[in-house]
Amino acid sequence: DAGITQSPRYKITETGRQVTLMCHQTWSHSYMFWYRQDLGHGLRLIYYSAAADITDKGEVPDGYVVSRSKTENFPLTLESATRSQTSVYFCASSEREASSYEQYFGPGTRLTVT
Amino acid sequence: GQNIDQPTEMTATEGAIVQINCTYQTSGFNGLFWYQQHAGEAPTFLSYNVLDGLEEKGRFSSFLSRSKGYSYLLLKELQMKDSASYLCAVTDSNYQLIWGAGTKLIIKP
């Protein structure tokens, strides 16, 4: 199906473990984004990518790693999960940079770190 | 610093009109977005304003005043399905999208 998908949708992990959240889009959008959403906060940008093999830090990148070897995939890895990384993670894609183009969001991954 | 302010929560009655305000202080301005987010779901695009004035789209309208750093989203003929959070986001001079915390809108019958 066309669109943007995320997996897993729900994940419980322990402190210190490595976790990878997957994001896949079928539109061939150039830009892809990772956000976290916590109660009382707006969406906060973790990392973004302008194209394959081009990634850049957002507002809250510490503790996260991304890669983008293919246009359609943009995985997010928590190298050593901490409780403060418990959150809902959204992946998004856009045709262009965030100037005037809407972003399309995946359904989100709810991550709990115990 | 960069800041976007929205009311945390609002309540309105089915069939009525509600206005959700957003004020922003950002380094530069390249456009303002409104997104809708139902509980447990992803945000979805509602509107985009880059010039001053009112943009109407069905029951929803969005207004922008760049000189005042102010926008509002106007929802008419409210329906129960409009119960959701409404997120205001501003594109700054670096083309980064800065998000408000969102306004939770509760619709009562």
Short mmCIF file of C-alpha atoms in Angstrom, two decimals:
data_model
loop_
_atom_site.label_atom_id
_atom_site.label_comp_id
_atom_site.label_asym_id
_atom_site.label_seq_id
_atom_site.Cartn_x
_atom_site.Cartn_y
_atom_site.Cartn_z
CA ASP A 1 0.00 0.00 0.00
CA ALA A 2 1.16 3.53 -0.69
CA GLY A 3 1.97 5.76 2.23
CA ILE A 4 4.27 5.93 5.19
CA THR A 5 4.53 3.08 7.66
CA GLN A 6 6.33 2.55 10.93
CA SER A 7 7.28 -0.59 12.80
CA PRO A 8 6.89 -1.73 15.42
CA ARG A 9 3.79 0.16 16.53
CA TYR A 10 4.46 -0.67 20.16
CA LYS A 11 7.72 -1.58 21.86
CA ILE A 12 8.75 -2.22 25.44
CA THR A 13 12.46 -2.45 26.12
CA GLU A 14 14.85 -2.31 29.03
CA THR A 15 17.27 0.44 29.94
CA GLY A 16 20.58 0.00 28.15
CA ARG A 17 19.25 -2.04 25.22
CA GLN A 18 19.60 -0.98 21.61
CA VAL A 19 16.34 -0.40 19.78
CA THR A 20 15.68 0.37 16.12
CA LEU A 21 12.48 1.97 14.90
CA MET A 22 11.72 1.52 11.23
CA CYS A 23 10.15 3.98 8.81
CA HIS A 24 9.24 3.32 5.18
CA GLN A 25 7.57 5.59 2.62
CA THR A 26 6.41 4.79 -0.88
CA TRP A 27 6.08 8.31 -2.31
CA SER A 28 9.80 8.80 -3.09
CA HIS A 29 9.72 11.97 -0.99
CA SER A 30 13.15 13.53 -0.62
CA TYR A 31 12.76 14.68 2.96
CA MET A 32 12.19 12.46 5.95
CA PHE A 33 11.95 13.37 9.62
CA TRP A 34 11.92 11.76 13.03
CA TYR A 35 9.99 13.40 15.87
CA ARG A 36 9.22 12.51 19.42
CA GLN A 37 6.01 13.62 21.08
CA ASP A 38 5.71 13.92 24.85
CA LEU A 39 2.83 15.22 26.92
CA GLY A 40 3.05 18.95 27.33
CA HIS A 41 5.59 19.35 24.57
CA GLY A 42 5.21 20.00 20.91
CA LEU A 43 6.65 17.62 18.40
CA ARG A 44 10.42 17.77 18.76
CA LEU A 45 12.65 17.03 15.81
CA ILE A 46 15.30 14.40 16.44
CA TYR A 47 16.89 14.04 13.01
CA TYR A 48 15.99 14.74 9.44
CA SER A 49 17.24 13.75 6.02
CA ALA A 50 17.17 15.72 2.79
CA ALA A 51 18.03 12.74 0.58
CA ALA A 52 19.68 9.34 0.70
CA ASP A 53 22.98 9.52 2.58
CA ILE A 54 22.26 13.06 3.82
CA THR A 55 21.17 13.42 7.42
CA ASP A 56 21.25 16.24 9.94
CA LYS A 57 20.54 16.80 13.60
CA GLY A 58 17.38 18.35 14.87
CA GLU A 59 16.51 19.80 18.23
CA VAL A 60 17.04 16.67 20.38
CA PRO A 61 19.51 14.27 18.69
CA ASP A 62 21.45 13.03 21.71
CA GLY A 63 21.18 9.27 22.22
CA TYR A 64 19.85 8.63 18.72
CA VAL A 65 21.43 7.53 15.45
CA VAL A 66 19.91 7.55 11.97
CA SER A 67 20.89 6.32 8.55
CA ARG A 68 19.39 6.62 5.10
CA SER A 69 20.92 4.31 2.56
CA LYS A 70 17.73 4.21 0.47
CA THR A 71 15.29 7.02 -0.23
CA GLU A 72 12.33 5.06 1.10
CA ASN A 73 13.78 3.98 4.46
CA PHE A 74 14.83 6.04 7.45
CA PRO A 75 15.51 3.93 10.55
CA LEU A 76 16.06 5.49 13.97
CA THR A 77 18.27 3.69 16.49
CA LEU A 78 18.45 4.28 20.21
CA GLU A 79 21.94 3.08 20.97
CA SER A 80 21.41 2.54 24.70
CA ALA A 81 17.84 3.23 25.68
CA THR A 82 17.08 5.37 28.73
CA ARG A 83 13.79 5.94 30.56
CA SER A 84 13.75 9.54 29.32
CA GLN A 85 13.40 8.15 25.81
CA THR A 86 9.99 6.72 26.63
CA SER A 87 7.83 8.56 24.13
CA VAL A 88 5.76 8.33 20.98
CA TYR A 89 7.95 8.52 17.90
CA PHE A 90 6.63 9.78 14.58
CA CYS A 91 8.30 9.52 11.24
CA ALA A 92 7.26 11.97 8.54
CA SER A 93 8.09 12.68 4.92
CA SER A 94 7.80 15.68 2.64
CA GLU A 95 8.45 16.49 -0.98
CA ARG A 96 10.60 19.46 -0.07
CA GLU A 97 12.00 21.15 2.99
CA ALA A 98 9.62 22.48 5.64
CA SER A 99 9.06 25.86 4.00
CA SER A 100 5.71 25.40 2.39
CA TYR A 101 5.23 21.69 1.96
CA GLU A 102 3.09 19.67 4.28
CA GLN A 103 4.56 16.71 6.07
CA TYR A 104 2.93 13.31 5.98
CA PHE A 105 3.17 11.39 9.21
CA GLY A 106 3.39 7.70 9.90
CA PRO A 107 1.11 6.14 12.54
CA GLY A 108 3.75 6.38 15.27
CA THR A 109 5.65 3.98 17.51
CA ARG A 110 4.88 4.01 21.21
CA LEU A 111 8.12 3.15 23.00
CA THR A 112 8.37 2.34 26.68
CA VAL A 113 11.77 1.98 28.33
CA THR A 114 11.65 0.20 31.68
CA GLY B 1 14.55 31.64 21.95
CA GLN B 2 11.83 30.35 19.72
CA ASN B 3 8.38 30.01 21.17
CA ILE B 4 4.90 29.08 20.06
CA ASP B 5 1.99 29.53 22.44
CA GLN B 6 -1.42 27.89 22.21
CA PRO B 7 -4.06 27.30 24.86
CA THR B 8 -3.71 23.86 26.38
CA GLU B 9 -7.37 22.93 26.24
CA MET B 10 -10.66 24.35 25.00
CA THR B 11 -14.25 23.16 25.23
CA ALA B 12 -17.02 23.94 22.77
CA THR B 13 -20.54 22.76 21.94
CA GLU B 14 -21.56 20.74 18.92
CA GLY B 15 -22.81 23.03 16.16
CA ALA B 16 -21.04 26.10 17.55
CA ILE B 17 -17.94 28.01 16.39
CA VAL B 18 -14.55 27.92 18.10
CA GLN B 19 -11.38 29.92 17.54
CA ILE B 20 -8.01 28.47 18.52
CA ASN B 21 -5.25 31.05 18.82
CA CYS B 22 -1.54 30.69 18.22
CA THR B 23 1.12 33.28 18.92
CA TYR B 24 4.71 32.83 17.88
CA GLN B 25 8.14 34.32 18.39
CA THR B 26 10.62 32.76 16.01
CA SER B 27 13.84 33.68 14.27
CA GLY B 28 12.33 34.58 10.96
CA PHE B 29 9.12 33.37 9.40
CA ASN B 30 8.50 31.29 6.30
CA GLY B 31 4.98 30.07 6.86
CA LEU B 32 2.56 28.71 9.45
CA PHE B 33 0.84 25.35 9.47
CA TRP B 34 -2.13 23.94 11.33
CA TYR B 35 -2.37 20.18 11.85
CA GLN B 36 -5.11 18.09 13.42
CA GLN B 37 -4.27 15.12 15.63
CA HIS B 38 -6.87 12.73 16.96
CA ALA B 39 -5.95 10.89 20.13
CA GLY B 40 -3.57 8.03 19.44
CA GLU B 41 -3.16 8.97 15.80
CA ALA B 42 -0.73 10.85 13.59
CA PRO B 43 -1.02 14.58 12.85
CA THR B 44 -2.68 15.43 9.55
CA PHE B 45 -2.36 18.67 7.60
CA LEU B 46 -5.17 21.23 7.79
CA SER B 47 -3.86 24.52 6.45
CA TYR B 48 -0.89 26.65 5.48
CA ASN B 49 -0.58 30.45 5.65
CA VAL B 50 2.36 32.50 4.46
CA LEU B 51 0.64 35.83 3.68
CA ASP B 52 -1.56 37.90 5.96
CA GLY B 53 -5.25 37.22 5.82
CA LEU B 54 -7.83 34.51 5.99
CA GLU B 55 -7.71 31.19 4.18
CA GLU B 56 -10.99 29.32 4.09
CA LYS B 57 -11.35 25.61 3.50
CA GLY B 58 -14.84 24.29 4.12
CA ARG B 59 -15.72 24.47 7.81
CA PHE B 60 -12.15 25.40 8.72
CA SER B 61 -10.47 28.78 8.24
CA SER B 62 -7.02 29.97 9.23
CA PHE B 63 -5.92 33.54 9.73
CA LEU B 64 -2.45 35.03 9.87
CA SER B 65 -1.03 38.39 10.97
CA ARG B 66 2.73 38.39 10.52
CA SER B 67 3.19 41.80 12.13
CA LYS B 68 1.51 40.55 15.31
CA GLY B 69 3.03 37.07 15.27
CA TYR B 70 -0.47 35.70 15.50
CA SER B 71 -2.66 33.12 13.86
CA TYR B 72 -5.97 31.50 14.60
CA LEU B 73 -7.84 28.46 13.40
CA LEU B 74 -11.60 28.90 13.15
CA LEU B 75 -13.83 25.84 13.19
CA LYS B 76 -17.50 26.30 12.28
CA GLU B 77 -20.50 24.01 12.70
CA LEU B 78 -18.58 21.88 15.13
CA GLN B 79 -19.05 18.13 14.95
CA MET B 80 -18.15 15.50 17.52
CA LYS B 81 -15.43 14.22 15.20
CA ASP B 82 -13.66 17.59 15.55
CA SER B 83 -12.62 16.55 19.05
CA ALA B 84 -8.86 16.42 18.63
CA SER B 85 -5.67 18.31 19.30
CA TYR B 86 -4.79 21.16 16.97
CA LEU B 87 -1.11 21.83 16.43
CA CYS B 88 0.32 25.15 15.27
CA ALA B 89 3.76 25.05 13.62
CA VAL B 90 5.95 27.81 12.20
CA THR B 91 8.76 27.54 9.66
CA ASP B 92 11.67 29.72 10.79
CA SER B 93 14.41 31.42 8.80
CA ASN B 94 16.36 28.15 8.59
CA TYR B 95 13.29 26.36 7.20
CA GLN B 96 13.00 24.38 10.40
CA LEU B 97 9.48 23.64 11.60
CA ILE B 98 8.85 24.78 15.19
CA TRP B 99 5.84 23.14 16.83
CA GLY B 100 3.48 24.37 19.50
CA ALA B 101 2.37 21.94 22.22
CA GLY B 102 -1.10 21.77 20.73
CA THR B 103 -4.61 22.67 21.86
CA LYS B 104 -6.89 19.85 22.94
CA LEU B 105 -10.41 20.64 21.75
CA ILE B 106 -13.28 18.92 23.53
CA ILE B 107 -16.68 19.00 21.84
CA LYS B 108 -19.76 18.50 24.02
CA PRO B 109 -23.19 17.52 22.69
#
